[in-house]
Coordinates of C-alpha atoms and ligand atoms in Angstrom, one line a residue:
M981 CA 0.0 0.0 0.0
A982 CA 1.2 3.5 -0.8
A983 CA 2.5 5.7 2.0
K984 CA -0.1 8.0 3.5
V985 CA -0.3 11.4 1.9
D986 CA -1.4 14.6 3.7
L987 CA -3.5 16.5 1.1
K988 CA -3.1 19.7 3.0
T989 CA 0.7 19.8 2.8
S990 CA 1.5 17.6 -0.2
I991 CA 3.0 19.4 -3.2
D992 CA 2.8 16.5 -5.6
W993 CA -0.7 16.2 -7.2
K994 CA 0.1 13.0 -9.0
E995 CA 1.2 11.2 -5.9
A996 CA -1.9 12.5 -4.1
K997 CA -4.2 11.4 -6.9
A998 CA -2.6 7.9 -6.9
F999 CA -2.9 7.7 -3.1
L1000 CA -6.7 8.7 -3.2
K1001 CA -7.3 6.2 -6.0
G1002 CA -6.0 3.4 -3.7
L1003 CA -8.5 4.2 -0.9
S1004 CA -12.0 2.8 -0.3
D1005 CA -14.9 5.3 -0.4
K1006 CA -15.0 5.1 3.4
Q1007 CA -11.2 5.8 3.7
R1008 CA -11.5 8.8 1.4
E1009 CA -13.9 10.5 3.8
E1010 CA -11.1 11.1 6.3
H1011 CA -9.6 13.4 3.6
Y1012 CA -12.7 15.5 2.8
F1013 CA -12.5 19.2 3.4
C1014 CA -15.9 19.1 5.3
R1015 CA -17.7 16.7 7.6
D1016 CA -21.2 17.8 6.6
F1017 CA -21.1 16.2 3.1
I1018 CA -24.3 15.0 1.4
S1019 CA -24.4 11.5 0.1
L1020 CA -26.2 10.7 -3.1
K1021 CA -28.8 8.7 -1.1
K1022 CA -29.8 11.9 0.6
I1023 CA -30.5 13.7 -2.7
P1024 CA -34.1 12.9 -3.7
T1025 CA -34.7 12.1 -7.4
W1026 CA -37.2 14.2 -9.4
E1027 CA -39.6 11.2 -9.2
D1028 CA -39.4 11.4 -5.4
T1029 CA -39.4 15.1 -5.1
E1030 CA -41.6 16.7 -2.5
A1031 CA -42.7 19.0 -5.3
K1032 CA -44.5 16.1 -6.9
E1033 CA -47.9 17.0 -5.7
A1034 CA -47.7 20.5 -7.0
A1035 CA -45.4 19.8 -9.9
G1036 CA -47.0 21.2 -13.0
K1037 CA -50.3 19.4 -13.0
E1038 CA -51.2 21.9 -15.6
A1039 CA -47.9 21.9 -17.3
Q1040 CA -48.1 21.1 -21.0
S1041 CA -45.2 18.7 -21.4
R1042 CA -43.3 18.4 -24.6
Y1043 CA -42.3 14.8 -23.6
E1044 CA -43.8 11.5 -22.6
V1045 CA -43.9 10.5 -18.9
D1046 CA -40.8 8.3 -18.4
K1047 CA -40.4 7.1 -14.8
A1048 CA -36.9 5.6 -15.5
L1049 CA -35.7 9.1 -16.5
N1050 CA -37.4 10.8 -13.6
E1051 CA -35.4 8.5 -11.3
K1052 CA -32.1 9.6 -12.8
I1053 CA -32.5 13.4 -12.4
S1054 CA -32.5 15.5 -9.3
L1055 CA -32.9 19.2 -8.4
F1056 CA -30.8 20.1 -5.4
R1057 CA -30.3 23.5 -3.9
G1058 CA -27.1 24.1 -2.0
D1059 CA -23.3 24.1 -2.2
I1060 CA -22.1 21.7 -4.9
T1061 CA -18.8 21.2 -3.2
K1062 CA -20.5 19.3 -0.4
L1063 CA -22.0 16.7 -2.7
Q1064 CA -20.6 13.1 -2.5
V1065 CA -21.2 12.3 -6.1
D1066 CA -18.6 10.8 -8.5
A1067 CA -18.0 14.1 -10.2
I1068 CA -19.0 17.8 -9.9
V1069 CA -18.8 20.2 -12.8
N1070 CA -17.1 23.5 -12.3
A1071 CA -18.1 26.6 -14.2
A1072 CA -14.5 27.7 -14.9
N1073 CA -12.9 30.3 -17.0
S1074 CA -10.5 29.5 -19.9
S1075 CA -7.4 29.8 -17.8
L1076 CA -8.6 26.9 -15.5
M1077 CA -6.7 28.6 -12.8
G1078 CA -9.6 29.5 -10.5
G1079 CA -11.7 32.6 -10.0
G1080 CA -14.9 33.6 -8.2
G1081 CA -18.3 32.0 -7.9
V1082 CA -18.6 28.2 -8.0
D1083 CA -15.0 28.1 -9.4
G1084 CA -13.6 29.8 -6.3
C1085 CA -15.6 27.5 -4.0
T1086 CA -14.5 24.4 -5.8
H1087 CA -10.8 25.4 -5.7
R1088 CA -11.0 26.4 -2.0
A1089 CA -12.7 23.1 -1.1
A1090 CA -10.5 20.8 -3.2
G1091 CA -7.3 22.4 -1.9
H1092 CA -4.2 23.7 -3.6
L1093 CA -3.4 20.4 -5.5
L1094 CA -6.4 21.0 -7.8
K1095 CA -4.7 24.1 -9.2
E1096 CA -1.5 22.2 -9.7
E1097 CA -3.2 19.6 -11.8
C1098 CA -5.2 22.3 -13.7
R1099 CA -2.0 24.1 -14.5
T1100 CA -0.9 21.0 -16.5
L1101 CA -4.1 21.1 -18.6
R1102 CA -3.2 24.5 -19.9
R1103 CA -6.3 26.2 -21.1
C1104 CA -9.9 25.2 -22.0
E1105 CA -11.9 26.8 -24.8
T1106 CA -15.5 27.9 -24.4
G1107 CA -17.9 25.0 -24.6
K1108 CA -15.2 22.4 -24.0
A1109 CA -14.5 20.4 -20.8
K1110 CA -11.5 18.9 -19.0
I1111 CA -11.3 16.5 -16.0
T1112 CA -9.2 16.4 -12.9
G1113 CA -9.2 14.7 -9.5
G1114 CA -11.4 16.0 -6.7
Y1115 CA -8.6 16.0 -4.0
R1116 CA -10.3 17.1 -0.7
L1117 CA -13.8 17.2 -2.2
P1118 CA -16.3 14.5 -1.5
A1119 CA -16.5 14.2 -5.3
K1120 CA -13.8 12.0 -6.9
Y1121 CA -13.5 14.1 -10.0
V1122 CA -14.0 17.7 -11.1
I1123 CA -15.1 18.4 -14.7
H1124 CA -14.1 21.9 -15.6
T1125 CA -16.1 23.5 -18.4
V1126 CA -16.1 27.1 -19.7
G1127 CA -19.5 28.7 -20.5
P1128 CA -20.1 31.5 -22.9
I1129 CA -20.0 35.1 -21.6
A1130 CA -23.4 36.4 -22.5
Q1131 CA -24.3 39.7 -21.1
G1132 CA -27.9 40.1 -22.2
D1133 CA -29.7 38.0 -24.9
P1134 CA -27.5 35.0 -25.9
S1135 CA -26.7 34.6 -29.6
P1136 CA -27.3 31.3 -31.4
S1137 CA -23.6 30.4 -31.1
Q1138 CA -23.7 31.1 -27.3
V1139 CA -26.8 28.8 -27.0
Q1140 CA -24.8 26.2 -28.8
E1141 CA -21.7 26.8 -26.6
L1142 CA -23.8 26.4 -23.4
R1143 CA -25.3 23.1 -24.8
S1144 CA -21.7 22.0 -25.6
C1145 CA -20.6 22.6 -22.0
Y1146 CA -23.1 20.0 -20.8
L1147 CA -22.6 17.6 -23.6
N1148 CA -18.8 17.6 -23.4
S1149 CA -19.0 17.2 -19.7
L1150 CA -21.3 14.3 -20.2
Q1151 CA -18.9 12.8 -22.7
L1152 CA -16.2 12.8 -19.9
V1153 CA -18.8 11.1 -17.6
L1154 CA -19.0 8.3 -20.1
D1155 CA -15.3 8.1 -20.8
H1156 CA -14.5 7.8 -17.1
G1157 CA -17.3 5.5 -16.1
I1158 CA -18.7 8.2 -13.8
R1159 CA -22.1 7.2 -12.5
S1160 CA -23.3 10.4 -10.8
V1161 CA -22.6 14.0 -11.6
A1162 CA -23.7 17.4 -10.4
F1163 CA -23.9 20.5 -12.5
P1164 CA -24.1 24.1 -11.4
C1165 CA -26.0 26.7 -13.4
I1166 CA -23.1 27.3 -15.8
S1167 CA -22.7 30.8 -17.2
T1168 CA -25.6 32.3 -15.2
G1169 CA -23.5 34.1 -12.6
V1170 CA -20.4 36.2 -13.5
F1171 CA -20.9 35.3 -17.2
G1172 CA -24.3 36.8 -17.3
Y1173 CA -26.3 34.2 -19.3
P1174 CA -30.1 34.8 -18.4
S1175 CA -31.1 32.1 -15.9
E1176 CA -34.4 31.0 -17.5
A1177 CA -33.0 30.8 -21.0
A1178 CA -30.1 28.8 -19.6
A1179 CA -32.4 26.4 -17.8
E1180 CA -34.3 25.7 -21.0
V1181 CA -31.1 24.7 -22.8
V1182 CA -30.0 22.6 -19.8
L1183 CA -33.2 20.7 -19.5
E1184 CA -33.6 20.0 -23.2
T1185 CA -29.9 18.8 -23.3
L1186 CA -30.2 16.6 -20.3
R1187 CA -33.5 15.1 -21.3
G1188 CA -32.1 14.3 -24.8
W1189 CA -28.8 12.8 -23.4
L1190 CA -30.6 10.7 -20.7
G1191 CA -33.0 9.3 -23.3
E1192 CA -29.9 7.9 -25.1
H1193 CA -27.6 7.0 -22.2
K1194 CA -29.8 6.4 -19.1
D1195 CA -28.3 3.0 -18.4
K1196 CA -24.8 4.4 -18.2
V1197 CA -25.5 6.7 -15.2
D1198 CA -27.3 6.6 -11.9
R1199 CA -27.9 10.3 -11.4
L1200 CA -27.6 13.7 -13.0
V1201 CA -28.0 16.4 -10.3
I1202 CA -28.9 20.0 -11.2
C1203 CA -27.4 21.9 -8.3
V1204 CA -28.8 25.4 -8.0
F1205 CA -27.5 27.9 -5.5
L1206 CA -30.0 30.7 -5.6
E1207 CA -33.7 30.7 -4.7
K1208 CA -34.6 32.3 -8.1
D1209 CA -32.9 29.3 -9.9
E1210 CA -34.7 26.8 -7.8
K1211 CA -38.0 28.5 -8.8
I1212 CA -37.1 28.5 -12.4
Y1213 CA -36.2 24.8 -12.4
R1214 CA -39.3 23.8 -10.4
K1215 CA -41.4 25.5 -13.0
L1216 CA -39.6 24.1 -16.1
L1217 CA -38.8 20.6 -15.0
P1218 CA -42.3 19.2 -15.4
H1219 CA -42.2 20.3 -19.1
F1220 CA -39.1 18.2 -19.8
F1221 CA -39.5 15.4 -17.1
P1222 CA -43.3 15.1 -16.6
L1223 CA -44.4 13.2 -13.6
A1224 CA -47.3 10.7 -13.8
Ligands
AR6_930 N1 -22.4 25.6 -5.4 C1 -23.3 25.6 -6.4 N2 -23.6 26.7 -7.2 C2 -22.9 27.8 -6.9 C3 -21.9 27.9 -5.9 C4 -21.7 26.8 -5.1 N3 -20.8 26.7 -4.1 N4 -21.4 29.2 -5.9 C5 -22.0 29.8 -6.9 N5 -22.9 29.1 -7.5 P1 -20.5 31.6 -11.5 P2 -20.2 31.6 -14.5 C6 -23.8 29.3 -8.6 O1 -20.4 33.0 -11.5 O2 -21.4 32.5 -14.6 C7 -15.7 32.6 -12.1 O3 -15.0 33.7 -11.6 C8 -24.2 30.8 -8.9 O4 -25.2 31.2 -8.1 O5 -19.8 30.7 -10.5 O6 -20.1 30.4 -15.4 C9 -15.0 31.8 -13.1 O7 -13.6 31.7 -12.8 C10 -24.6 30.7 -10.4 O8 -25.9 30.2 -10.4 O9 -20.1 31.0 -13.0 C11 -15.3 32.4 -14.4 O10 -14.4 33.5 -14.6 C12 -23.7 29.5 -10.9 O11 -23.1 28.9 -9.8 C13 -16.7 32.9 -14.2 O12 -16.9 33.1 -12.8 C14 -22.7 30.0 -11.9 O13 -22.1 31.2 -11.5 C15 -17.7 31.9 -14.7 O14 -19.0 32.5 -14.6

């Protein structure tokens, strides 16, 4: 067994990554940045959501009811860095060297080794995605994607770039055998993409992708941070993931 590595003081991200890979899920918990992490079991699926009663009885859905898909999607409001899922997605900038918003939170929580690994990835273009370890996060991986900067009405190419952020992240999910992944509301903070327009793109993209790949994942979590985003998703989800 590899010698124990202290993730707070280590300067070698490769060694730390190899060390974490050799640990069981239980053993990894000792290295998390927080104790109040939230396991996947504690995140209700859309099928089990307490909003079910109220959820869009009157909503005109564009899709058929599909219980299997409703069991694979969740809406969760809170800090994405606390989620014990296989991967969290980070709304990064093209330098991949950290910043504010969810990017700042992710780097603070994962610790300094995340930046060391990101440095080796060089840059990331808008709409593309790159993957690293999660280090001190409860998530094993971080998928870094760069959303479009859209102050005001997004152009057709910005819509496409936002869609690509989700699809390219999901491609990495498949490539790495990741079974659960949480997404923040990419581009809707500092990058200024209107929240409701973004949610439409996100839900259409996730519904389409899940329709094709549902057997390859256990859960896609939409992690909102702000109350206004929670309201938007509660309103729109029944249109894309109708409940019986
Ligand atoms: N957990 C979940 N969501 C969060 C968290 C958190 N801990 N913190 C913020 N959010 P933003 P962007 C939400 O600005 O618009 C950075 O400086 C937030 O409420 O983080 O893609 C990068 O380095 C919002 O809904 O990302 C880039 O330069 C969403 O995350 C730039 O910001 C996205 O807001 C990227 O801008």
